[in-house]
């Protein structure tokens, strides 16, 4: 991972090495996976999974909120009246989740670009007896008023 926190893949390194070799006149150079593995071993480079944004929420704060605050809020509701909903989306122009970096470097991601093609929201109650109909949002980038779009889609699905 470089100074600008951009993930670097093995194929990117091979491509750049081939470009440098061509510019420097090394026509016989053949950058391949074997060459890359030797380069990584020689310079202490390894593949790592990017572990999210470096400014994540403190785990202790989250745990305290769940055990103290959330449990008090949920006391007043029956499990069949407690719902959870989450969305999943198809993203494009996102950076990879893996990178090549030196062994001793920490590996944190930056802000991911959130350009979406579509999104799906799914939900169910705590007892899983009532599942909400999926809510599909297509071409989110062109939705000028997302709430108006959600209301329209909900009426159409209902």
Coordinates of N, CA, C and O in Angstrom, one line a residue:
X1 N 0.9 -1.2 0.0 CA 0.0 0.0 0.0 C 0.9 1.2 0.0 O 1.8 1.3 0.8
X2 N 0.7 2.1 -0.9 CA 1.5 3.3 -1.0 C 1.2 4.4 0.0 O 0.3 4.3 0.8
X3 N 1.9 5.5 -0.1 CA 1.7 6.6 0.8 C 0.3 7.2 0.7 O -0.2 7.8 1.7
X4 N -0.3 7.1 -0.5 CA -1.6 7.7 -0.6 C -2.8 6.7 -0.3 O -3.9 6.9 -0.6
X5 N -2.4 5.6 0.3 CA -3.3 4.6 0.8 C -4.2 4.0 -0.3 O -5.3 3.7 -0.2
X6 N -3.5 3.8 -1.5 CA -4.2 3.1 -2.6 C -3.7 1.7 -2.7 O -2.5 1.4 -2.7
X7 N -4.7 0.7 -2.7 CA -4.3 -0.7 -2.7 C -3.4 -1.0 -4.0 O -3.7 -0.5 -5.1
X8 N -2.5 -1.9 -3.9 CA -1.6 -2.2 -5.0 C -1.7 -3.7 -5.2 O -1.5 -4.5 -4.2
X9 N -2.0 -4.2 -6.4 CA -2.2 -5.6 -6.7 C -0.9 -6.1 -7.3 O -0.1 -5.4 -7.9
X10 N -0.7 -7.4 -7.3 CA 0.4 -8.1 -8.0 C 0.4 -7.8 -9.5 O 1.4 -7.5 -10.1
X11 N -0.8 -7.9 -10.1 CA -0.8 -7.6 -11.5 C -0.4 -6.2 -11.9 O 0.2 -5.9 -12.9
X12 N -0.7 -5.2 -11.0 CA -0.3 -3.8 -11.2 C 1.2 -3.7 -11.1 O 1.8 -3.0 -12.0
X13 N 1.8 -4.4 -10.2 CA 3.3 -4.3 -10.1 C 3.9 -4.9 -11.3 O 4.9 -4.4 -11.9
X14 N 3.4 -6.1 -11.8 CA 3.9 -6.7 -13.0 C 3.8 -5.8 -14.2 O 4.7 -5.6 -15.0
X15 N 2.6 -5.2 -14.3 CA 2.4 -4.3 -15.5 C 3.4 -3.1 -15.4 O 3.9 -2.7 -16.5
X16 N 3.5 -2.5 -14.3 CA 4.5 -1.4 -14.2 C 5.9 -1.8 -14.4 O 6.7 -1.1 -15.1
X17 N 6.3 -3.0 -13.9 CA 7.7 -3.5 -14.2 C 7.9 -3.7 -15.7 O 9.0 -3.4 -16.2
X18 N 6.9 -4.2 -16.4 CA 7.0 -4.4 -17.8 C 7.2 -3.1 -18.5 O 8.0 -2.9 -19.5
X19 N 6.4 -2.1 -18.1 CA 6.6 -0.7 -18.7 C 8.0 -0.1 -18.4 O 8.6 0.4 -19.4
X20 N 8.5 -0.3 -17.2 CA 9.8 0.2 -16.9 C 10.9 -0.5 -17.7 O 11.8 0.1 -18.2
X21 N 10.7 -1.8 -17.8 CA 11.7 -2.6 -18.6 C 11.7 -2.2 -20.0 O 12.8 -2.0 -20.6
X22 N 10.6 -1.9 -20.6 CA 10.5 -1.5 -22.0 C 11.2 -0.1 -22.2 O 12.0 0.1 -23.1
X23 N 10.9 0.8 -21.3 CA 11.5 2.2 -21.3 C 13.0 2.1 -21.2 O 13.7 2.8 -21.8
X24 N 13.5 1.2 -20.3 CA 14.9 1.1 -20.0 C 15.6 0.2 -21.0 O 16.8 0.0 -20.9
X25 N 14.9 -0.4 -21.9 CA 15.5 -1.2 -23.0 C 15.8 -2.6 -22.6 O 16.6 -3.3 -23.2
X26 N 15.2 -3.1 -21.6 CA 15.3 -4.6 -21.2 C 14.3 -5.4 -21.9 O 13.3 -5.8 -21.3
X27 N 14.5 -5.6 -23.2 CA 13.5 -6.3 -24.0 C 13.3 -7.8 -23.6 O 12.2 -8.3 -23.8
X28 N 14.3 -8.4 -23.0 CA 14.2 -9.8 -22.6 C 13.5 -10.0 -21.3 O 13.2 -11.2 -20.9
X29 N 13.1 -8.9 -20.5 CA 12.5 -9.1 -19.2 C 11.1 -9.6 -19.4 O 10.3 -9.1 -20.2
X30 N 10.7 -10.6 -18.7 CA 9.4 -11.2 -18.7 C 8.8 -11.2 -17.3 O 9.1 -12.1 -16.5
X31 N 8.1 -10.2 -17.0 CA 7.4 -10.1 -15.7 C 6.3 -11.1 -15.6 O 5.4 -11.1 -16.4
X32 N 6.4 -12.0 -14.6 CA 5.3 -13.0 -14.4 C 5.1 -13.3 -12.9 O 5.8 -12.6 -12.1
X33 N 4.3 -14.2 -12.6 CA 4.0 -14.5 -11.2 C 5.2 -15.0 -10.4 O 5.4 -14.7 -9.3
X34 N 6.1 -15.8 -11.1 CA 7.3 -16.3 -10.5 C 8.2 -15.1 -10.1 O 8.8 -15.1 -9.0
X35 N 8.4 -14.2 -11.0 CA 9.2 -13.0 -10.8 C 8.6 -12.2 -9.6 O 9.3 -11.7 -8.7
X36 N 7.3 -12.0 -9.6 CA 6.6 -11.3 -8.5 C 6.8 -11.9 -7.2 O 7.1 -11.3 -6.2
X37 N 6.7 -13.3 -7.1 CA 6.9 -14.0 -5.8 C 8.3 -13.8 -5.3 O 8.5 -13.6 -4.1
X38 N 9.3 -13.8 -6.2 CA 10.7 -13.6 -5.8 C 10.9 -12.2 -5.3 O 11.6 -11.9 -4.3
X39 N 10.3 -11.2 -6.0 CA 10.4 -9.8 -5.6 C 9.8 -9.6 -4.2 O 10.4 -8.9 -3.3
X40 N 8.6 -10.2 -4.0 CA 8.0 -10.1 -2.7 C 8.8 -10.7 -1.6 O 8.9 -10.1 -0.5
X41 N 9.4 -11.8 -1.8 CA 10.2 -12.5 -0.8 C 11.5 -11.7 -0.5 O 11.8 -11.5 0.6
X42 N 12.1 -11.2 -1.6 CA 13.3 -10.4 -1.4 C 13.2 -9.1 -0.6 O 14.0 -8.7 0.1
X43 N 12.0 -8.5 -0.8 CA 11.8 -7.2 -0.2 C 10.8 -7.2 1.0 O 10.4 -6.1 1.5
X44 N 10.4 -8.4 1.4 CA 9.5 -8.5 2.6 C 8.1 -7.9 2.3 O 7.5 -7.3 3.1
X45 N 7.6 -8.1 1.1 CA 6.3 -7.7 0.7 C 5.3 -8.8 0.8 O 5.6 -9.9 0.4
X46 N 4.1 -8.5 1.4 CA 3.1 -9.6 1.5 C 1.7 -9.1 1.2 O 1.5 -7.9 1.3
X47 N 0.8 -10.0 0.9 CA -0.6 -9.6 0.6 C -1.3 -9.5 2.0 O -1.1 -10.3 2.8
X48 N -2.0 -8.4 2.1 CA -2.8 -8.2 3.3 C -4.2 -7.8 3.0 O -4.5 -7.2 1.9
X49 N -5.2 -8.1 3.8 CA -6.6 -7.7 3.7 C -6.7 -6.3 4.3 O -6.2 -6.1 5.4
X50 N -7.3 -5.4 3.6 CA -7.5 -4.1 4.1 C -8.6 -4.1 5.2 O -9.7 -4.6 4.9
X51 N -8.3 -3.6 6.4 CA -9.2 -3.8 7.5 C -10.1 -2.6 7.7 O -10.2 -2.1 8.8
X52 N -10.7 -2.1 6.7 CA -11.7 -1.0 6.9 C -11.0 0.3 7.1 O -9.8 0.5 6.9
X53 N -11.8 1.3 7.5 CA -11.3 2.7 7.6 C -10.5 2.8 8.9 O -10.9 2.2 9.9
X54 N -9.5 3.6 9.0 CA -8.7 3.7 10.2 C -9.3 4.4 11.3 O -8.9 4.4 12.4
X55 N -10.4 5.1 11.0 CA -11.1 5.9 12.0 C -12.4 5.2 12.5 O -13.4 5.9 12.7
X56 N -12.4 3.9 12.6 CA -13.6 3.2 13.0 C -13.9 3.5 14.4 O -13.1 4.0 15.2
X57 N -15.1 3.1 14.8 CA -15.7 3.3 16.2 C -14.9 2.4 17.1 O -14.6 1.3 16.8
X58 N -14.7 2.9 18.3 CA -14.1 2.1 19.4 C -15.0 1.0 19.8 O -16.2 1.1 20.0
X59 N -14.4 -0.3 19.8 CA -15.2 -1.5 20.2 C -15.8 -1.4 21.6 O -16.9 -1.8 21.8
X60 N -15.1 -0.8 22.5 CA -15.6 -0.6 23.9 C -16.9 0.3 23.9 O -17.8 0.0 24.6
X61 N -16.9 1.3 23.1 CA -18.0 2.2 23.1 C -19.2 1.5 22.5 O -20.3 1.6 23.0
X62 N -19.0 0.7 21.5 CA -20.1 -0.1 20.8 C -20.7 -1.1 21.8 O -21.9 -1.2 21.9
X63 N -19.8 -1.8 22.5 CA -20.2 -2.8 23.4 C -21.0 -2.2 24.6 O -22.1 -2.7 25.0
X64 N -20.5 -1.1 25.1 CA -21.3 -0.4 26.2 C -22.6 0.0 25.7 O -23.6 -0.1 26.5
X65 N -22.7 0.6 24.5 CA -24.0 1.1 24.0 C -25.0 -0.1 23.9 O -26.2 0.0 24.2
X66 N -24.5 -1.2 23.4 CA -25.4 -2.4 23.2 C -25.9 -2.9 24.5 O -27.1 -3.2 24.7
X67 N -25.0 -3.1 25.5 CA -25.4 -3.7 26.8 C -26.2 -2.8 27.6 O -27.1 -3.2 28.4
X68 N -25.9 -1.5 27.6 CA -26.6 -0.5 28.5 C -27.8 0.1 27.8 O -28.9 0.0 28.2
X69 N -27.5 0.9 26.8 CA -28.6 1.7 26.2 C -29.6 0.9 25.3 O -30.8 1.0 25.5
X70 N -29.1 0.1 24.4 CA -30.0 -0.7 23.6 C -30.9 -1.7 24.3 O -32.1 -1.8 24.1
X71 N -30.3 -2.4 25.3 CA -31.1 -3.3 26.1 C -32.2 -2.6 26.8 O -33.3 -3.1 26.9
X72 N -32.0 -1.4 27.3 CA -33.1 -0.6 28.0 C -34.2 -0.2 27.0 O -35.4 -0.2 27.3
X73 N -33.8 0.2 25.8 CA -34.7 0.6 24.7 C -35.6 -0.6 24.4 O -36.8 -0.5 24.2
X74 N -35.0 -1.8 24.2 CA -35.7 -3.0 23.7 C -36.6 -3.6 24.8 O -37.5 -4.4 24.5
X75 N -36.5 -3.3 26.1 CA -37.3 -3.8 27.2 C -38.8 -3.6 26.9 O -39.6 -4.4 27.3
X76 N -39.1 -2.5 26.3 CA -40.5 -2.1 26.2 C -41.2 -2.7 25.0 O -42.4 -2.4 24.7
X77 N -40.5 -3.5 24.2 CA -41.1 -4.1 23.0 C -41.0 -5.6 23.0 O -40.1 -6.2 23.5
X78 N -42.0 -6.2 22.3 CA -42.1 -7.7 22.1 C -41.1 -8.0 21.0 O -41.0 -7.2 20.0
X79 N -40.5 -9.2 21.0 CA -39.6 -9.6 19.9 C -40.2 -9.6 18.5 O -39.5 -9.2 17.6
X80 N -41.5 -9.9 18.4 CA -42.1 -9.8 17.1 C -42.3 -8.4 16.6 O -42.6 -8.2 15.4
X81 N -42.1 -7.4 17.4 CA -42.3 -6.0 17.0 C -40.9 -5.3 16.8 O -40.9 -4.1 16.6
X82 N -39.8 -6.1 17.0 CA -38.5 -5.5 16.7 C -38.0 -6.0 15.4 O -37.9 -7.2 15.1
X83 N -37.7 -5.0 14.5 CA -37.3 -5.4 13.2 C -35.8 -4.9 12.9 O -35.4 -4.0 13.6
X84 N -35.2 -5.6 12.1 CA -33.8 -5.3 11.6 C -33.9 -5.2 10.1 O -34.4 -6.1 9.4
X85 N -33.3 -4.2 9.5 CA -33.2 -4.1 8.1 C -31.8 -3.7 7.7 O -31.1 -3.0 8.4
X86 N -31.4 -4.2 6.5 CA -30.0 -3.8 6.1 C -30.1 -3.8 4.5 O -31.0 -4.4 3.9
X87 N -29.1 -3.1 4.0 CA -29.1 -3.0 2.5 C -27.8 -3.7 2.0 O -26.8 -3.8 2.7
X88 N -27.9 -4.1 0.8 CA -26.7 -4.5 0.1 C -26.8 -3.9 -1.3 O -27.8 -3.5 -1.8
X89 N -25.6 -3.7 -1.9 CA -25.6 -2.9 -3.1 C -24.5 -3.5 -4.1 O -23.6 -4.1 -3.7
X90 N -24.7 -3.1 -5.3 CA -23.7 -3.4 -6.4 C -23.0 -2.2 -6.6 O -23.5 -1.2 -7.0
X91 N -21.7 -2.2 -6.2 CA -20.8 -1.0 -6.4 C -19.9 -1.2 -7.6 O -19.6 -2.3 -8.0
X92 N -19.5 0.0 -8.1 CA -18.5 -0.1 -9.2 C -17.5 1.0 -8.9 O -17.7 1.9 -8.1
X93 N -16.3 0.9 -9.6 CA -15.2 1.8 -9.4 C -14.7 1.8 -7.9 O -14.2 2.8 -7.4
X94 N -14.9 0.6 -7.2 CA -14.3 0.5 -5.9 C -12.9 0.0 -5.9 O -12.6 -0.8 -6.8
X95 N -12.2 0.3 -4.9 CA -10.8 -0.2 -4.8 C -10.9 -1.6 -4.2 O -11.8 -2.0 -3.5
X96 N -9.9 -2.5 -4.5 CA -9.8 -3.8 -4.0 C -9.7 -3.9 -2.5 O -9.3 -3.0 -1.9
X97 N -10.1 -5.0 -2.0 CA -10.0 -5.2 -0.5 C -8.7 -5.8 -0.1 O -8.4 -6.0 1.1
X98 N -7.8 -6.2 -1.0 CA -6.5 -6.7 -0.7 C -5.4 -5.8 -1.3 O -5.7 -5.1 -2.3
X99 N -4.2 -5.8 -0.7 CA -3.1 -5.0 -1.2 C -1.8 -5.7 -0.9 O -1.8 -6.6 0.0
X100 N -0.8 -5.3 -1.6 CA 0.6 -5.7 -1.3 C 1.2 -4.6 -0.5 O 1.2 -3.5 -0.9
X101 N 1.9 -5.0 0.6 CA 2.5 -4.0 1.4 C 3.7 -4.7 2.2 O 3.8 -5.9 2.2
X102 N 4.5 -3.9 2.8 CA 5.6 -4.5 3.6 C 5.1 -5.1 4.9 O 4.1 -4.7 5.4
X103 N 5.8 -6.1 5.3 CA 5.3 -6.9 6.5 C 5.0 -6.1 7.7 O 4.0 -6.3 8.4
X104 N 5.8 -5.1 8.0 CA 5.7 -4.3 9.2 C 4.7 -3.2 9.1 O 4.4 -2.6 10.1
X105 N 4.2 -2.9 7.9 CA 3.2 -1.8 7.7 C 1.9 -2.2 8.2 O 1.4 -3.3 7.9
X106 N 1.2 -1.3 8.8 CA -0.3 -1.6 9.1 C -1.1 -1.3 7.9 O -0.7 -0.5 7.0
X107 N -2.2 -2.0 7.8 CA -2.9 -1.9 6.5 C -4.4 -1.4 6.8 O -5.2 -2.2 7.3
X108 N -4.6 -0.1 6.6 CA -5.9 0.5 6.8 C -6.4 1.0 5.5 O -5.7 1.5 4.7
X109 N -7.7 0.9 5.3 CA -8.3 1.5 4.1 C -8.7 2.9 4.3 O -8.7 3.4 5.4
X110 N -9.0 3.5 3.2 CA -9.5 4.9 3.3 C -11.0 4.9 2.9 O -11.6 3.9 3.0
X111 N -11.5 6.0 2.6 CA -12.9 6.1 2.2 C -13.1 5.4 0.9 O -12.4 5.7 -0.1
X112 N -14.1 4.5 0.8 CA -14.4 3.9 -0.4 C -15.3 4.7 -1.2 O -16.2 5.4 -0.7
X113 N -15.2 4.7 -2.5 CA -16.1 5.4 -3.4 C -17.4 4.7 -3.4 O -17.4 3.5 -3.5
X114 N -18.5 5.4 -3.2 CA -19.8 4.8 -3.0 C -20.7 4.9 -4.3 O -21.8 5.2 -4.1
X115 N -20.1 4.7 -5.4 CA -20.9 4.8 -6.7 C -21.7 3.5 -6.8 O -21.1 2.4 -7.0
X116 N -23.0 3.5 -6.8 CA -23.8 2.3 -6.8 C -24.6 2.2 -8.1 O -25.1 3.2 -8.6
X117 N -24.8 1.0 -8.5 CA -25.7 0.8 -9.7 C -27.1 0.5 -9.1 O -28.1 0.9 -9.7
X118 N -27.2 -0.3 -8.1 CA -28.5 -0.6 -7.5 C -28.3 -1.0 -6.1 O -27.2 -1.3 -5.6
X119 N -29.4 -1.0 -5.3 CA -29.4 -1.4 -3.9 C -30.6 -2.2 -3.6 O -31.7 -2.0 -4.2
X120 N -30.5 -3.1 -2.6 CA -31.6 -3.9 -2.2 C -31.6 -3.9 -0.7 O -30.6 -4.0 0.0
X121 N -32.8 -3.6 -0.1 CA -33.0 -3.5 1.4 C -33.8 -4.7 1.8 O -34.9 -4.9 1.2
X122 N -33.3 -5.5 2.8 CA -34.0 -6.6 3.3 C -34.3 -6.4 4.8 O -33.5 -5.8 5.4
X123 N -35.3 -7.0 5.3 CA -35.6 -6.9 6.7 C -36.5 -8.0 7.2 O -37.3 -8.6 6.5
X124 N -36.4 -8.2 8.5 CA -37.3 -9.2 9.2 C -37.4 -8.8 10.7 O -36.6 -8.1 11.2
X125 N -38.4 -9.4 11.3 CA -38.5 -9.1 12.8 C -37.6 -10.1 13.5 O -37.0 -11.0 13.0
X126 N -37.5 -9.9 14.8 CA -36.6 -10.6 15.7 C -36.9 -12.1 15.7 O -36.0 -12.9 15.8
X127 N -38.1 -12.5 15.6 CA -38.5 -13.9 15.7 C -38.5 -14.5 14.3 O -38.6 -15.7 14.2
X128 N -38.2 -13.8 13.3 CA -38.1 -14.2 11.9 C -39.4 -14.7 11.3 O -39.4 -15.4 10.3
X129 N -40.5 -14.4 12.0 CA -41.8 -14.9 11.4 C -42.4 -13.9 10.4 O -43.2 -14.2 9.6
X130 N -41.9 -12.7 10.4 CA -42.4 -11.7 9.5 C -41.2 -11.1 8.8 O -40.3 -10.4 9.3
X131 N -41.1 -11.4 7.5 CA -40.0 -10.9 6.6 C -40.6 -9.8 5.7 O -41.6 -10.1 5.1
X132 N -39.9 -8.7 5.6 CA -40.4 -7.6 4.8 C -40.1 -8.0 3.3 O -39.1 -8.6 3.0
X133 N -40.9 -7.4 2.4 CA -40.6 -7.6 1.0 C -39.4 -6.8 0.6 O -39.2 -5.7 1.1
X134 N -38.5 -7.4 -0.2 CA -37.3 -6.7 -0.6 C -37.6 -5.4 -1.3 O -38.6 -5.3 -2.1
X135 N -36.9 -4.4 -0.9 CA -37.0 -3.0 -1.5 C -35.8 -2.8 -2.5 O -34.7 -2.9 -2.1
X136 N -36.1 -2.7 -3.8 CA -35.1 -2.6 -4.8 C -35.0 -1.1 -5.3 O -36.0 -0.5 -5.6
X137 N -33.8 -0.6 -5.2 CA -33.6 0.8 -5.7 C -32.6 0.7 -6.9 O -31.5 0.2 -6.7
X138 N -33.0 1.1 -8.1 CA -32.2 0.9 -9.2 C -31.6 2.3 -9.6 O -32.3 3.3 -9.6
X139 N -30.3 2.4 -10.0 CA -29.7 3.6 -10.4 C -29.8 4.7 -9.3 O -30.4 5.7 -9.6
X140 N -29.2 4.4 -8.2 CA -29.3 5.3 -7.0 C -28.8 6.7 -7.3 O -29.2 7.7 -6.8
X141 N -27.7 6.7 -8.2 CA -27.1 8.0 -8.4 C -28.0 9.0 -9.1 O -27.7 10.2 -8.9
X142 N -29.1 8.6 -9.7 CA -29.9 9.5 -10.4 C -31.2 9.9 -9.6 O -32.0 10.7 -10.0
X143 N -31.3 9.3 -8.4 CA -32.5 9.5 -7.5 C -32.3 10.9 -6.8 O -31.5 11.0 -5.9
X144 N -32.9 11.9 -7.2 CA -32.7 13.2 -6.6 C -33.3 13.3 -5.2 O -32.8 13.9 -4.4
X145 N -34.4 12.6 -5.0 CA -35.0 12.6 -3.7 C -35.2 11.2 -3.3 O -36.2 10.5 -3.7
X146 N -34.3 10.6 -2.6 CA -34.3 9.2 -2.2 C -35.5 8.8 -1.5 O -36.1 7.7 -1.7
X147 N -36.0 9.6 -0.6 CA -37.2 9.2 0.2 C -38.4 9.1 -0.7 O -39.2 8.3 -0.5
X148 N -38.5 10.0 -1.6 CA -39.7 10.0 -2.5 C -39.6 8.7 -3.3 O -40.6 8.0 -3.5
X149 N -38.4 8.3 -3.7 CA -38.2 7.0 -4.5 C -38.6 5.8 -3.6 O -39.3 4.9 -4.1
X150 N -38.2 5.8 -2.3 CA -38.5 4.7 -1.4 C -40.0 4.6 -1.2 O -40.5 3.5 -1.3
X151 N -40.7 5.7 -1.0 CA -42.1 5.7 -0.8 C -42.8 5.1 -2.0 O -43.7 4.3 -2.0
X152 N -42.4 5.6 -3.2 CA -43.0 5.1 -4.5 C -42.8 3.6 -4.6 O -43.7 2.9 -5.0
X153 N -41.6 3.1 -4.4 CA -41.3 1.7 -4.6 C -42.1 0.9 -3.5 O -42.5 -0.2 -3.8
X154 N -42.2 1.4 -2.3 CA -42.9 0.7 -1.3 C -44.4 0.5 -1.7 O -44.9 -0.6 -1.5
X155 N -45.0 1.6 -2.2 CA -46.4 1.5 -2.6 C -46.5 0.5 -3.8 O -47.5 -0.3 -3.8
X156 N -45.5 0.4 -4.7 CA -45.6 -0.5 -5.8 C -45.4 -1.9 -5.4 O -46.0 -2.8 -6.0
X157 N -44.6 -2.2 -4.4 CA -44.3 -3.5 -3.9 C -45.5 -4.1 -3.1 O -45.7 -5.3 -3.0
X158 N -46.2 -3.1 -2.3 CA -47.2 -3.5 -1.4 C -48.4 -4.0 -2.1 O -49.1 -4.9 -1.8

